[in-house]
mmCIF file with all atom_site columns, C-alpha atoms in Angstrom:
data_model
loop_
_atom_site.group_PDB
_atom_site.id
_atom_site.type_symbol
_atom_site.label_atom_id
_atom_site.label_alt_id
_atom_site.label_comp_id
_atom_site.label_asym_id
_atom_site.label_entity_id
_atom_site.label_seq_id
_atom_site.pdbx_PDB_ins_code
_atom_site.Cartn_x
_atom_site.Cartn_y
_atom_site.Cartn_z
_atom_site.occupancy
_atom_site.B_iso_or_equiv
_atom_site.pdbx_formal_charge
_atom_site.auth_seq_id
_atom_site.auth_comp_id
_atom_site.auth_asym_id
_atom_site.auth_atom_id
_atom_site.pdbx_PDB_model_num
ATOM 1  C CA . GLY A 1 1  ? 0.124   -0.030  0.248   1.00 0.00 ? 90  GLY A CA 1
ATOM 2  C CA . GLN A 1 2  ? 1.203   3.555   -0.638  1.00 0.00 ? 91  GLN A CA 1
ATOM 3  C CA . THR A 1 3  ? -0.950  5.303   2.300   1.00 0.00 ? 92  THR A CA 1
ATOM 4  C CA . GLY A 1 4  ? -1.948  2.285   4.378   1.00 0.00 ? 93  GLY A CA 1
ATOM 5  C CA . LEU A 1 5  ? -2.805  -1.513  4.322   1.00 0.00 ? 94  LEU A CA 1
ATOM 6  C CA . LEU A 1 6  ? -6.234  -3.049  3.860   1.00 0.00 ? 95  LEU A CA 1
ATOM 7  C CA . ALA A 1 7  ? -7.937  -5.964  5.334   1.00 0.00 ? 96  ALA A CA 1
ATOM 8  C CA . PRO A 1 8  ? -10.556 -7.520  4.350   1.00 0.00 ? 97  PRO A CA 1
ATOM 9  C CA . GLU A 1 9  ? -13.909 -7.147  6.355   1.00 0.00 ? 98  GLU A CA 1
ATOM 10 C CA . ASP A 1 10 ? -14.158 -9.929  9.212   1.00 0.00 ? 99  ASP A CA 1
ATOM 11 C CA . ASP A 1 11 ? -10.836 -11.239 8.648   1.00 0.00 ? 100 ASP A CA 1
ATOM 12 C CA . VAL A 1 12 ? -8.906  -10.898 11.810  1.00 0.00 ? 101 VAL A CA 1
ATOM 13 C CA . GLU A 1 13 ? -6.069  -12.983 10.697  1.00 0.00 ? 102 GLU A CA 1
ATOM 14 C CA . ALA A 1 14 ? -5.531  -10.511 7.832   1.00 0.00 ? 103 ALA A CA 1
ATOM 15 C CA . LEU A 1 15 ? -5.786  -7.462  10.137  1.00 0.00 ? 104 LEU A CA 1
ATOM 16 C CA . ALA A 1 16 ? -3.325  -9.115  12.641  1.00 0.00 ? 105 ALA A CA 1
ATOM 17 C CA . GLY A 1 17 ? -0.882  -9.810  9.793   1.00 0.00 ? 106 GLY A CA 1
ATOM 18 C CA . ALA A 1 18 ? -0.993  -6.336  8.591   1.00 0.00 ? 107 ALA A CA 1
ATOM 19 C CA . LEU A 1 19 ? -0.513  -4.777  11.925  1.00 0.00 ? 108 LEU A CA 1
ATOM 20 C CA . ASP A 1 20 ? 2.491   -7.202  12.333  1.00 0.00 ? 109 ASP A CA 1
ATOM 21 C CA . ARG A 1 21 ? 4.131   -5.773  9.267   1.00 0.00 ? 110 ARG A CA 1
ATOM 22 C CA . LEU A 1 22 ? 3.728   -2.176  10.416  1.00 0.00 ? 111 LEU A CA 1
ATOM 23 C CA . LEU A 1 23 ? 4.971   -2.876  13.816  1.00 0.00 ? 112 LEU A CA 1
ATOM 24 C CA . GLY A 1 24 ? 7.904   -4.513  12.263  1.00 0.00 ? 113 GLY A CA 1
ATOM 25 C CA . SER A 1 25 ? 8.810   -2.069  9.907   1.00 0.00 ? 114 SER A CA 1
ATOM 26 C CA . PRO A 1 26 ? 9.318   1.531   11.268  1.00 0.00 ? 115 PRO A CA 1
ATOM 27 C CA . ALA A 1 27 ? 10.436  2.574   7.630   1.00 0.00 ? 116 ALA A CA 1
ATOM 28 C CA . GLU A 1 28 ? 7.279   1.315   6.092   1.00 0.00 ? 117 GLU A CA 1
ATOM 29 C CA . ARG A 1 29 ? 5.275   3.082   8.627   1.00 0.00 ? 118 ARG A CA 1
ATOM 30 C CA . ALA A 1 30 ? 7.368   6.501   7.989   1.00 0.00 ? 119 ALA A CA 1
ATOM 31 C CA . ARG A 1 31 ? 6.712   6.058   4.227   1.00 0.00 ? 120 ARG A CA 1
ATOM 32 C CA . MET A 1 32 ? 2.888   5.354   4.326   1.00 0.00 ? 121 MET A CA 1
ATOM 33 C CA . GLY A 1 33 ? 2.588   8.382   6.975   1.00 0.00 ? 122 GLY A CA 1
ATOM 34 C CA . ALA A 1 34 ? 4.183   10.755  4.583   1.00 0.00 ? 123 ALA A CA 1
ATOM 35 C CA . ASN A 1 35 ? 2.470   9.652   1.572   1.00 0.00 ? 124 ASN A CA 1
ATOM 36 C CA . ALA A 1 36 ? -0.992  9.652   3.345   1.00 0.00 ? 125 ALA A CA 1
ATOM 37 C CA . ARG A 1 37 ? 0.001   13.300  4.585   1.00 0.00 ? 126 ARG A CA 1
ATOM 38 C CA . ARG A 1 38 ? 0.464   14.455  1.212   1.00 0.00 ? 127 ARG A CA 1
ATOM 39 C CA . ALA A 1 39 ? -2.687  12.520  -0.188  1.00 0.00 ? 128 ALA A CA 1
ATOM 40 C CA . VAL A 1 40 ? -4.705  14.550  2.210   1.00 0.00 ? 129 VAL A CA 1
ATOM 41 C CA . ALA A 1 41 ? -3.040  18.069  2.187   1.00 0.00 ? 130 ALA A CA 1
ATOM 42 C CA . ASP A 1 42 ? -6.076  18.970  -0.833  1.00 0.00 ? 131 ASP A CA 1
ATOM 43 C CA . TYR A 1 43 ? -8.688  18.137  1.788   1.00 0.00 ? 132 TYR A CA 1
ATOM 44 C CA . ASP A 1 44 ? -7.302  20.517  4.728   1.00 0.00 ? 133 ASP A CA 1
ATOM 45 C CA . TRP A 1 45 ? -10.325 22.873  5.459   1.00 0.00 ? 134 TRP A CA 1
ATOM 46 C CA . PRO A 1 46 ? -8.437  26.141  4.055   1.00 0.00 ? 135 PRO A CA 1
ATOM 47 C CA . GLN A 1 47 ? -8.095  24.904  0.678   1.00 0.00 ? 136 GLN A CA 1
ATOM 48 C CA . VAL A 1 48 ? -11.755 22.981  0.512   1.00 0.00 ? 137 VAL A CA 1
ATOM 49 C CA . ALA A 1 49 ? -13.402 26.201  1.683   1.00 0.00 ? 138 ALA A CA 1
ATOM 50 C CA . ALA A 1 50 ? -11.249 28.512  -0.841  1.00 0.00 ? 139 ALA A CA 1
ATOM 51 C CA . ARG A 1 51 ? -12.471 26.114  -3.499  1.00 0.00 ? 140 ARG A CA 1
ATOM 52 C CA . TYR A 1 52 ? -16.229 26.390  -2.544  1.00 0.00 ? 141 TYR A CA 1
ATOM 53 C CA . LEU A 1 53 ? -15.791 30.360  -2.523  1.00 0.00 ? 142 LEU A CA 1
ATOM 54 C CA . GLU A 1 54 ? -14.223 29.913  -6.078  1.00 0.00 ? 143 GLU A CA 1
ATOM 55 C CA . VAL A 1 55 ? -17.242 27.779  -7.195  1.00 0.00 ? 144 VAL A CA 1
ATOM 56 C CA . TYR A 1 56 ? -19.672 30.286  -5.733  1.00 0.00 ? 145 TYR A CA 1
ATOM 57 C CA . ARG A 1 57 ? -18.106 33.254  -7.044  1.00 0.00 ? 146 ARG A CA 1
ATOM 58 C CA . SER A 1 58 ? -17.810 31.800  -10.511 1.00 0.00 ? 147 SER A CA 1
ATOM 59 C CA . SER A 1 59 ? -21.732 30.930  -10.336 1.00 0.00 ? 148 SER A CA 1
ATOM 60 C CA . LEU A 1 60 ? -22.586 34.199  -9.397  1.00 0.00 ? 149 LEU A CA 1
ATOM 61 C CA . THR A 1 61 ? -20.426 35.806  -12.025 1.00 0.00 ? 150 THR A CA 1
ATOM 62 C CA . ALA A 1 62 ? -22.009 33.589  -14.634 1.00 0.00 ? 151 ALA A CA 1
ATOM 63 C CA . ARG A 1 63 ? -25.587 34.243  -13.588 1.00 0.00 ? 152 ARG A CA 1
ATOM 64 C CA . ALA A 1 64 ? -24.787 38.366  -13.488 1.00 0.00 ? 153 ALA A CA 1
ATOM 65 C CA . GLN A 1 65 ? -23.561 37.634  -17.124 1.00 0.00 ? 154 GLN A CA 1
ATOM 66 C CA . ARG A 1 66 ? -27.214 36.390  -18.370 1.00 0.00 ? 155 ARG A CA 1
#
């Protein structure tokens, strides 16, 4: 995985294996953590709010030009 590991639903052994893998590999944990932080950077509230404002403003501008 790039940002984490998945385990099938209701598969306790797979989940335990994934956790064991991460516990045994500090480098993999660090890599996944860094990848996850980069992946979610576009979703922090100031950026999301700025995008909403941009959409609202462009909608209002388009409506005013009709």
